[in-house]
Coordinates of C-alpha atoms in Angstrom, one line a residue:
X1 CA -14.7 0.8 7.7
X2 CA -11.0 0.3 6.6
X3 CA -10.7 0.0 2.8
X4 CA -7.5 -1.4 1.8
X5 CA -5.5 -0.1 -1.3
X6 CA -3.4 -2.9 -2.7
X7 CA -3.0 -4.5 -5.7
X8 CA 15.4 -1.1 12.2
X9 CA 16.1 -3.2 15.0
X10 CA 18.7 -6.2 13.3
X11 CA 17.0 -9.0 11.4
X12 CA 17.2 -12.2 14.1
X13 CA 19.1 -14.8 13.0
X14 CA 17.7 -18.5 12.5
X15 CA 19.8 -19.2 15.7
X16 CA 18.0 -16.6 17.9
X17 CA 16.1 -18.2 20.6
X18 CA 11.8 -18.5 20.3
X19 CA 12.1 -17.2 16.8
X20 CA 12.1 -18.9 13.0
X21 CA 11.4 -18.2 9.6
X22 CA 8.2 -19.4 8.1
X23 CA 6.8 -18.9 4.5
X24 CA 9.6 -19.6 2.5
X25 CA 7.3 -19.1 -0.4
X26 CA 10.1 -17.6 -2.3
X27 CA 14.0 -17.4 -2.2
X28 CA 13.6 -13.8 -1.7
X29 CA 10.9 -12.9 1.0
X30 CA 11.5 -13.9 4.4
X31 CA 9.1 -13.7 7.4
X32 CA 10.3 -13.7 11.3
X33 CA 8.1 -14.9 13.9
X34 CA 7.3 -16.3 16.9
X35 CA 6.6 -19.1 17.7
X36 CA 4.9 -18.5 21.1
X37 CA 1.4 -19.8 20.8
X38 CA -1.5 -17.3 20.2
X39 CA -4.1 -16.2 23.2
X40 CA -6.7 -18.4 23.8
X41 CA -9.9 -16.5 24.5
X42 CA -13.5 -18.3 24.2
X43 CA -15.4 -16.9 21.6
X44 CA -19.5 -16.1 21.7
X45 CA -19.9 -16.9 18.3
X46 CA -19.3 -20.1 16.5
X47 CA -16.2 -19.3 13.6
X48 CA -17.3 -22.5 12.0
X49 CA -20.8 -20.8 11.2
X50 CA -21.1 -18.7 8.2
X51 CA -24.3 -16.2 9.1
X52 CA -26.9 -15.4 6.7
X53 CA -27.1 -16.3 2.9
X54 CA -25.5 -14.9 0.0
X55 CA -26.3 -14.1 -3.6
X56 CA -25.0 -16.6 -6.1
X57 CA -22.2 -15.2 -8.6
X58 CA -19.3 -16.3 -10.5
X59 CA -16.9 -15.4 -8.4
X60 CA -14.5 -16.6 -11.7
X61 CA -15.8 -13.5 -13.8
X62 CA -14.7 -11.1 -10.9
X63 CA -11.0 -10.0 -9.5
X64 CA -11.0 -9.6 -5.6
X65 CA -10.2 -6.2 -6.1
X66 CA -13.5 -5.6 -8.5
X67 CA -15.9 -7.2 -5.8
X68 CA -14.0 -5.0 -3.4
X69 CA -15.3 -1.7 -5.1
X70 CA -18.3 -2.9 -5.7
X71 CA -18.5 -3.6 -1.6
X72 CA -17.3 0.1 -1.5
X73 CA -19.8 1.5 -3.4
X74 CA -22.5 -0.1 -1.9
X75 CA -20.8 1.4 1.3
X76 CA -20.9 4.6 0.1
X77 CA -24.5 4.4 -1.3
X78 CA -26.0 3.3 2.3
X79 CA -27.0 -0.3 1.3
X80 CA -25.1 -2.4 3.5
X81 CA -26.8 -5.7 2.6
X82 CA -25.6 -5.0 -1.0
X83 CA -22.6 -4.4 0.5
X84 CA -22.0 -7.9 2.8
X85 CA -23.1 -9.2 -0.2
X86 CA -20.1 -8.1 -2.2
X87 CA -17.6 -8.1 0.8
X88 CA -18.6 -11.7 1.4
X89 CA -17.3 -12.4 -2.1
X90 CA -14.4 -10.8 -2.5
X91 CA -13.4 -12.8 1.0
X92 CA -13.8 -15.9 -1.0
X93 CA -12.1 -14.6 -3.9
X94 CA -9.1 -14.2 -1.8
X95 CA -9.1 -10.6 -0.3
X96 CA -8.8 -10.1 3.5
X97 CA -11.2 -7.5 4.4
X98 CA -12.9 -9.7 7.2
X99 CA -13.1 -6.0 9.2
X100 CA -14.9 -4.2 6.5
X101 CA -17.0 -7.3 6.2
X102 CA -18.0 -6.8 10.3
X103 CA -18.8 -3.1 9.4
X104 CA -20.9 -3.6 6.6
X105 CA -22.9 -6.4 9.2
X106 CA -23.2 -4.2 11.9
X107 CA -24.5 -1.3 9.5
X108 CA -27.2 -4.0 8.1
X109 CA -28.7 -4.8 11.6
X110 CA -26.6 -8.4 12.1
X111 CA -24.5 -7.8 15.3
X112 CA -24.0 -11.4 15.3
X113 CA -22.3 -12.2 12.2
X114 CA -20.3 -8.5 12.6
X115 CA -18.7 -10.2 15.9
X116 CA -18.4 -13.4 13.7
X117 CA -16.3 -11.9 11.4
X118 CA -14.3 -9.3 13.8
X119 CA -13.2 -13.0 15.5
X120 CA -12.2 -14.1 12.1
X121 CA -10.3 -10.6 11.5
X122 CA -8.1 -10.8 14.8
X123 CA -7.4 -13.9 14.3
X124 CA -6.4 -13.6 10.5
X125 CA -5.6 -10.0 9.7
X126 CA -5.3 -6.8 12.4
X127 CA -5.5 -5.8 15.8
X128 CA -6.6 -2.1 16.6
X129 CA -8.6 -1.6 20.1
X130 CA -8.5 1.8 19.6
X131 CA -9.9 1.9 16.6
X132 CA -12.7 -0.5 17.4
X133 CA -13.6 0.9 20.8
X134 CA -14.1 4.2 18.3
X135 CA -15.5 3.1 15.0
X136 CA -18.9 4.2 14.3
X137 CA -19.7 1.4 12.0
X138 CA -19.4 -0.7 15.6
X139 CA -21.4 1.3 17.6
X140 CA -24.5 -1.4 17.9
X141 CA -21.8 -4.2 18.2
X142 CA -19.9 -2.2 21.0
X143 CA -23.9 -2.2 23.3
X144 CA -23.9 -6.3 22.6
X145 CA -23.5 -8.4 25.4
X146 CA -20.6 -10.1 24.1
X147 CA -18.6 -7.1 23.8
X148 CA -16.6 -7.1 26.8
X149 CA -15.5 -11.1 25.8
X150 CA -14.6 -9.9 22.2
X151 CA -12.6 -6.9 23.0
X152 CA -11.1 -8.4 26.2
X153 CA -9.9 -11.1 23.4
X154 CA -8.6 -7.8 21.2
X155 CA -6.1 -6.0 23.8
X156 CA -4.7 -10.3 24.2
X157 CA -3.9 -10.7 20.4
X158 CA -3.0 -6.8 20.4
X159 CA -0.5 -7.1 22.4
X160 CA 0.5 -10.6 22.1
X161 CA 1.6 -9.3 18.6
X162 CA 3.4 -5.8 19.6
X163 CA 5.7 -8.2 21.7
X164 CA 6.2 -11.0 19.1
X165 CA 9.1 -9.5 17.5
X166 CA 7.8 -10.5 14.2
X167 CA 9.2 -8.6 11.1
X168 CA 9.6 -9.3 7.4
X169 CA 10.9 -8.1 4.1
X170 CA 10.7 -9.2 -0.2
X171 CA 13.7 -8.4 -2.4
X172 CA 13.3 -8.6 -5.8
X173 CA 16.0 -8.2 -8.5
X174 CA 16.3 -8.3 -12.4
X175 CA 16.2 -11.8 -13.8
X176 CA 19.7 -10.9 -15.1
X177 CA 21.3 -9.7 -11.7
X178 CA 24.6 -10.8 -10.7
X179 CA 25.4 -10.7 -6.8
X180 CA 26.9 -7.3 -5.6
X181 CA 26.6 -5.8 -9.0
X182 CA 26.3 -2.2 -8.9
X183 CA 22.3 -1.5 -9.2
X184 CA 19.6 1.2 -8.2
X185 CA 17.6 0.2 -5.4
X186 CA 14.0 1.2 -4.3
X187 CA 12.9 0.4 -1.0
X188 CA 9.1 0.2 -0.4
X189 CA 7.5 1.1 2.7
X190 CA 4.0 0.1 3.6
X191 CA 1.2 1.5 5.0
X192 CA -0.1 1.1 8.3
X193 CA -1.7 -3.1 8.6
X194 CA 0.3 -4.2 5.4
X195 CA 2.4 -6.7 4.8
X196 CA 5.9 -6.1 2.8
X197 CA 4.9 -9.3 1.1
X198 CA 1.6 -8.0 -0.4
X199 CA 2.7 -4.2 -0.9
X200 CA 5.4 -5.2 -3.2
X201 CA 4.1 -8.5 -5.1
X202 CA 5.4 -10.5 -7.8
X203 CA 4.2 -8.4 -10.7
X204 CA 6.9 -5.8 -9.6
X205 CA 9.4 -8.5 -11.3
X206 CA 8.7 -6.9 -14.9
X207 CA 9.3 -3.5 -13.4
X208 CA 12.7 -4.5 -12.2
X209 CA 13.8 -6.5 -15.4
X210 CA 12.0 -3.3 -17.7
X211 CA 14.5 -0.7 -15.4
X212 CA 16.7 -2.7 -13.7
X213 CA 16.7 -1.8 -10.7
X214 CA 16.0 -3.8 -7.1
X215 CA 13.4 -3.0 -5.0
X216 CA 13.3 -4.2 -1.2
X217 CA 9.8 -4.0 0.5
X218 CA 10.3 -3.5 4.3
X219 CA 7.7 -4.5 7.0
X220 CA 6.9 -1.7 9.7
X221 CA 8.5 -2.2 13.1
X222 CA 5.2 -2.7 14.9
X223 CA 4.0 -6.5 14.1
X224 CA 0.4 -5.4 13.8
X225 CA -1.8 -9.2 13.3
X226 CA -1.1 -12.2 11.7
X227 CA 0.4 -10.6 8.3
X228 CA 0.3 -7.0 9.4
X229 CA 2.8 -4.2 10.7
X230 CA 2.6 -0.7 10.9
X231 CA 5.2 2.4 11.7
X232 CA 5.9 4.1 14.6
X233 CA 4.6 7.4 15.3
X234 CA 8.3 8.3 16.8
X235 CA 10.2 9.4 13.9
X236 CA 13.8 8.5 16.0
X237 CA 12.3 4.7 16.6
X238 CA 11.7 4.2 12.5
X239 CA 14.8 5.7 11.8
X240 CA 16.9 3.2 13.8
X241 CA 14.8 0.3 12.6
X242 CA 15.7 1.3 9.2
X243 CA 18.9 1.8 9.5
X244 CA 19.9 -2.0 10.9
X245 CA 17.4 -3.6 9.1
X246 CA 18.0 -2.1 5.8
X247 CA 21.9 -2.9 5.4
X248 CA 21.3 -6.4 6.9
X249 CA 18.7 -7.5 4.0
X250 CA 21.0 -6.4 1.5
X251 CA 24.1 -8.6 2.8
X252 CA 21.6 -11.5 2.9
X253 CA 20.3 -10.7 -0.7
X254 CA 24.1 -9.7 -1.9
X255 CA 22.7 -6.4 -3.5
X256 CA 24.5 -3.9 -3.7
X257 CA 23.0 -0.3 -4.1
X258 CA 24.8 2.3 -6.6
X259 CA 22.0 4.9 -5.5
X260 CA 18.7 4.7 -3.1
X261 CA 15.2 5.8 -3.4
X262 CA 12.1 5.4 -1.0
X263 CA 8.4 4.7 -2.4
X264 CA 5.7 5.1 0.5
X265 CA 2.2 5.1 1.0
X266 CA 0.1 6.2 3.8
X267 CA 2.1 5.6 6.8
X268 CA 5.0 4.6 4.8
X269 CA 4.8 7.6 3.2
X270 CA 5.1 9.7 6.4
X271 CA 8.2 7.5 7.0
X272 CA 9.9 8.0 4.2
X273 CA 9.9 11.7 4.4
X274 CA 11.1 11.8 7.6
X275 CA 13.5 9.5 6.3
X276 CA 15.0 11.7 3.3
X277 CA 15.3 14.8 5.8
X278 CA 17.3 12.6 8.6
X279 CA 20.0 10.9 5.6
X280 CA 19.4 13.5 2.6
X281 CA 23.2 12.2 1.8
X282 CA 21.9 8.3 1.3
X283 CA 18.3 9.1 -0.7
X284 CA 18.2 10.6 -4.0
X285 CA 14.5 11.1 -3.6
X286 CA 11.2 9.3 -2.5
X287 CA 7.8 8.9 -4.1
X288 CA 5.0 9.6 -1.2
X289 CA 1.4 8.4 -1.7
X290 CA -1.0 10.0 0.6
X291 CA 0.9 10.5 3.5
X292 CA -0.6 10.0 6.9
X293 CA 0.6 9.0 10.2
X294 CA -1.6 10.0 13.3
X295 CA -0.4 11.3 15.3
X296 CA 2.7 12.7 13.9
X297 CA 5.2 13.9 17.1
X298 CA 7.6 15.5 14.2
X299 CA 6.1 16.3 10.9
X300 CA 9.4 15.9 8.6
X301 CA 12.3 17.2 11.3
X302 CA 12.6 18.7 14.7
X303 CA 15.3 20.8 16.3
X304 CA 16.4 24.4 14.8
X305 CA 19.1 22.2 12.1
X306 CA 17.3 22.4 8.8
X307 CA 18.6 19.1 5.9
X308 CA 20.4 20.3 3.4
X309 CA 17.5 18.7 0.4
X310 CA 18.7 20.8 -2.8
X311 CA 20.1 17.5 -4.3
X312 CA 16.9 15.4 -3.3
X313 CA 14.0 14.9 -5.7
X314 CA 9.9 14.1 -4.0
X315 CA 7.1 13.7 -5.3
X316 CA 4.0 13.6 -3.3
X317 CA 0.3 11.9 -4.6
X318 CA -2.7 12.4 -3.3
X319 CA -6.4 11.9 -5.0
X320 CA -8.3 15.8 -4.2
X321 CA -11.3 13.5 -2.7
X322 CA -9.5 12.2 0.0
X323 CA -10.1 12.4 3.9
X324 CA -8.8 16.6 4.8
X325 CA -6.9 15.3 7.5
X326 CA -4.1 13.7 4.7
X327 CA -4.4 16.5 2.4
X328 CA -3.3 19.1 5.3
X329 CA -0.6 17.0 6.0
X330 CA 1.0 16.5 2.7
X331 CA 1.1 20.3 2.4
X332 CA 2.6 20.8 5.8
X333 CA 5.2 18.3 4.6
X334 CA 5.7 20.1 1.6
X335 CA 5.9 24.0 3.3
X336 CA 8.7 22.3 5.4
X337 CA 10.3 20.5 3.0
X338 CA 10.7 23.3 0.8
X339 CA 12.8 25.1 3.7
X340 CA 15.4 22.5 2.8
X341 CA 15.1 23.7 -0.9
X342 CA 13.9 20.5 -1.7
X343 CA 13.1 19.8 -5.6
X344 CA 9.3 18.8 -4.8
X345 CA 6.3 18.4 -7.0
X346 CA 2.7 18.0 -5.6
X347 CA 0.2 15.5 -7.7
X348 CA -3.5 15.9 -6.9
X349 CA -5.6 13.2 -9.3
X350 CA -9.3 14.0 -9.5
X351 CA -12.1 12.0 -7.9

């Protein structure tokens, strides 16, 4: 089950051929896509029919994010009907956890409407065959007959995507910002099957008129689904991404950057870590929540040439309940960090 936690290679140009913007939704987010059409792969089960029943609530007296904890906990506790029950909700309340939704099927005995709703996932949200030919919650859906069909139709959109070229990024700046004025600059890097557009929503527009300062939300280089990219696990690949796409958002938002700070989490966490120790010169320091990129070819640096970090500032999060595997790699992050004389603090919230 994935639970979600939300709430460079040069940008191509309108001119570039097969490619346009789409979802203009606001002066300052742009998305790049495709526009080659989408694999066309017959489905076993109707995506017009919604399986089972539901129990009846408000979903008015309940935030997306609320019936998405409560889908959670049920998870945790074992009752996966309670659980589709509260995952089906939240989906109608306007969260995307179609995946989680499958799981919580296939755990409750109904392969049909899991393979229902991993159609309605690939088609809407994220492509991972790895991670489906391995997830245990799938384990009765991966014996069903139609499980060849359905996963022959996830390698298509997988790599139909990977190819698409799709990227995208949000910019926002004080109410009160004048083009190429001078200004602070945070730039936000998602984790692995976000969206830039999502990680960094509208709400952040108080926190950039409170401290002016800009923040610029950068998608992954990986196009990952529909509204979904993730990071490369090759610290080199990121680091070019980053380097054209960065500069080229900020000539078509006319910011200009007195000093620059990284916020990541999960994946983009990793990345911006790896980050600070390849430009020390350009960051004055990144915030990294839960870092975790699997697998990770170069932890923070490779070579013998350790960053001079003295003048960089990190903090890294993580909650002390989280899976080991993240918690070992923050503090490998941190030993090697620290042979850079980093100035790093470790946060571990409870529960």
């Amino acid at each position: 089950m994935l639970t979600k936690i939300k709430n460079f290679t040069a940008l191509l140009l309108l001119s570039t051929a097969g490619f346009a913007p789409i979802s203009w939704a606001a002066s300052n987010q742009q998305e790049f896509r495709t526009e080659a059409p989408l694999p066309q792969v017959a489905t076993p089960t109707d995506p017009g029919t919604a399986p089972d029943r539901y129990i009846q609530l408000d979903v008015s007296n309940y935030s997306a994010w609320e019936l998405d904890e409560l889908a959670n906990q049920a998870y945790r506790d074992g009752d996966y009907d309670q659980a589709v029950q509260y995952q089906y909700w939240a989906i109608q309340n306007g969260d995307d956890s179609y995946y989680d939704l499958a799981c919580d099927y296939a755990l409750a005995g109904n392969v049909e409407a899991a393979i229902h709703w991993l159609y309605i996932d690939v088609q809407k949200g994220t492509v991972d065959v790895n991670w489906t030919d391995t997830d245990p919650d799938l384990a009765n859906v991966r014996n069903h007959d139609d499980w060849p069909a359905l996963r022959e139709y996830l390698v298509a959109m997988e790599q139909y995507w990977a190819e698409s070229g799709n990227r995208a990024y949000k910019a926002i700046v004080p109410e009160s910002y004048q083009a190429q004025t001078l200004i602070p600059l945070i730039v936000a890097l998602h984790g692995k099957g976000d969206s830039p557009l999502e990680f960094i929503h509208d709400g952040y527009q108080r926190l950039a008129d409170d401290l002016n300062i800009a923040i610029v939300s950068i998608s992954g280089p990986i196009p990952y689904g529909q509204n979904a990219y993730k990071w490369s696990t090759d610290p080199h690949e990121n680091d070019a991404y980053l380097q054209d796409f960065l500069p080229e958002i900020l000539r078509r938002e006319d910011i200009a950057a007195s000093k620059m700070a990284l916020l990541g989490f999960s994946q983009g966490a990793q990345v911006s870590l790896q980050t600070i120790a390849f430009h020390p010169d350009q960051w004055q320091g990144a915030l990294a929540m839960s870092p975790g990129l699997y697998p990770v070819q170069d932890v923070i640096f490779s070579g013998t040439t350790v960053p001079d970090l003295s003048q960089v500032n990190i903090i890294v999060t993580n909650g002390a309940e989280e899976n080991e595997y993240y918690l070992n790699l923050a503090g490998q992050n941190i030993n090697i960090l620290k042979f850079g004389d980093a100035n790093i603090q470790h946060l571990v919230y409870p529960n």
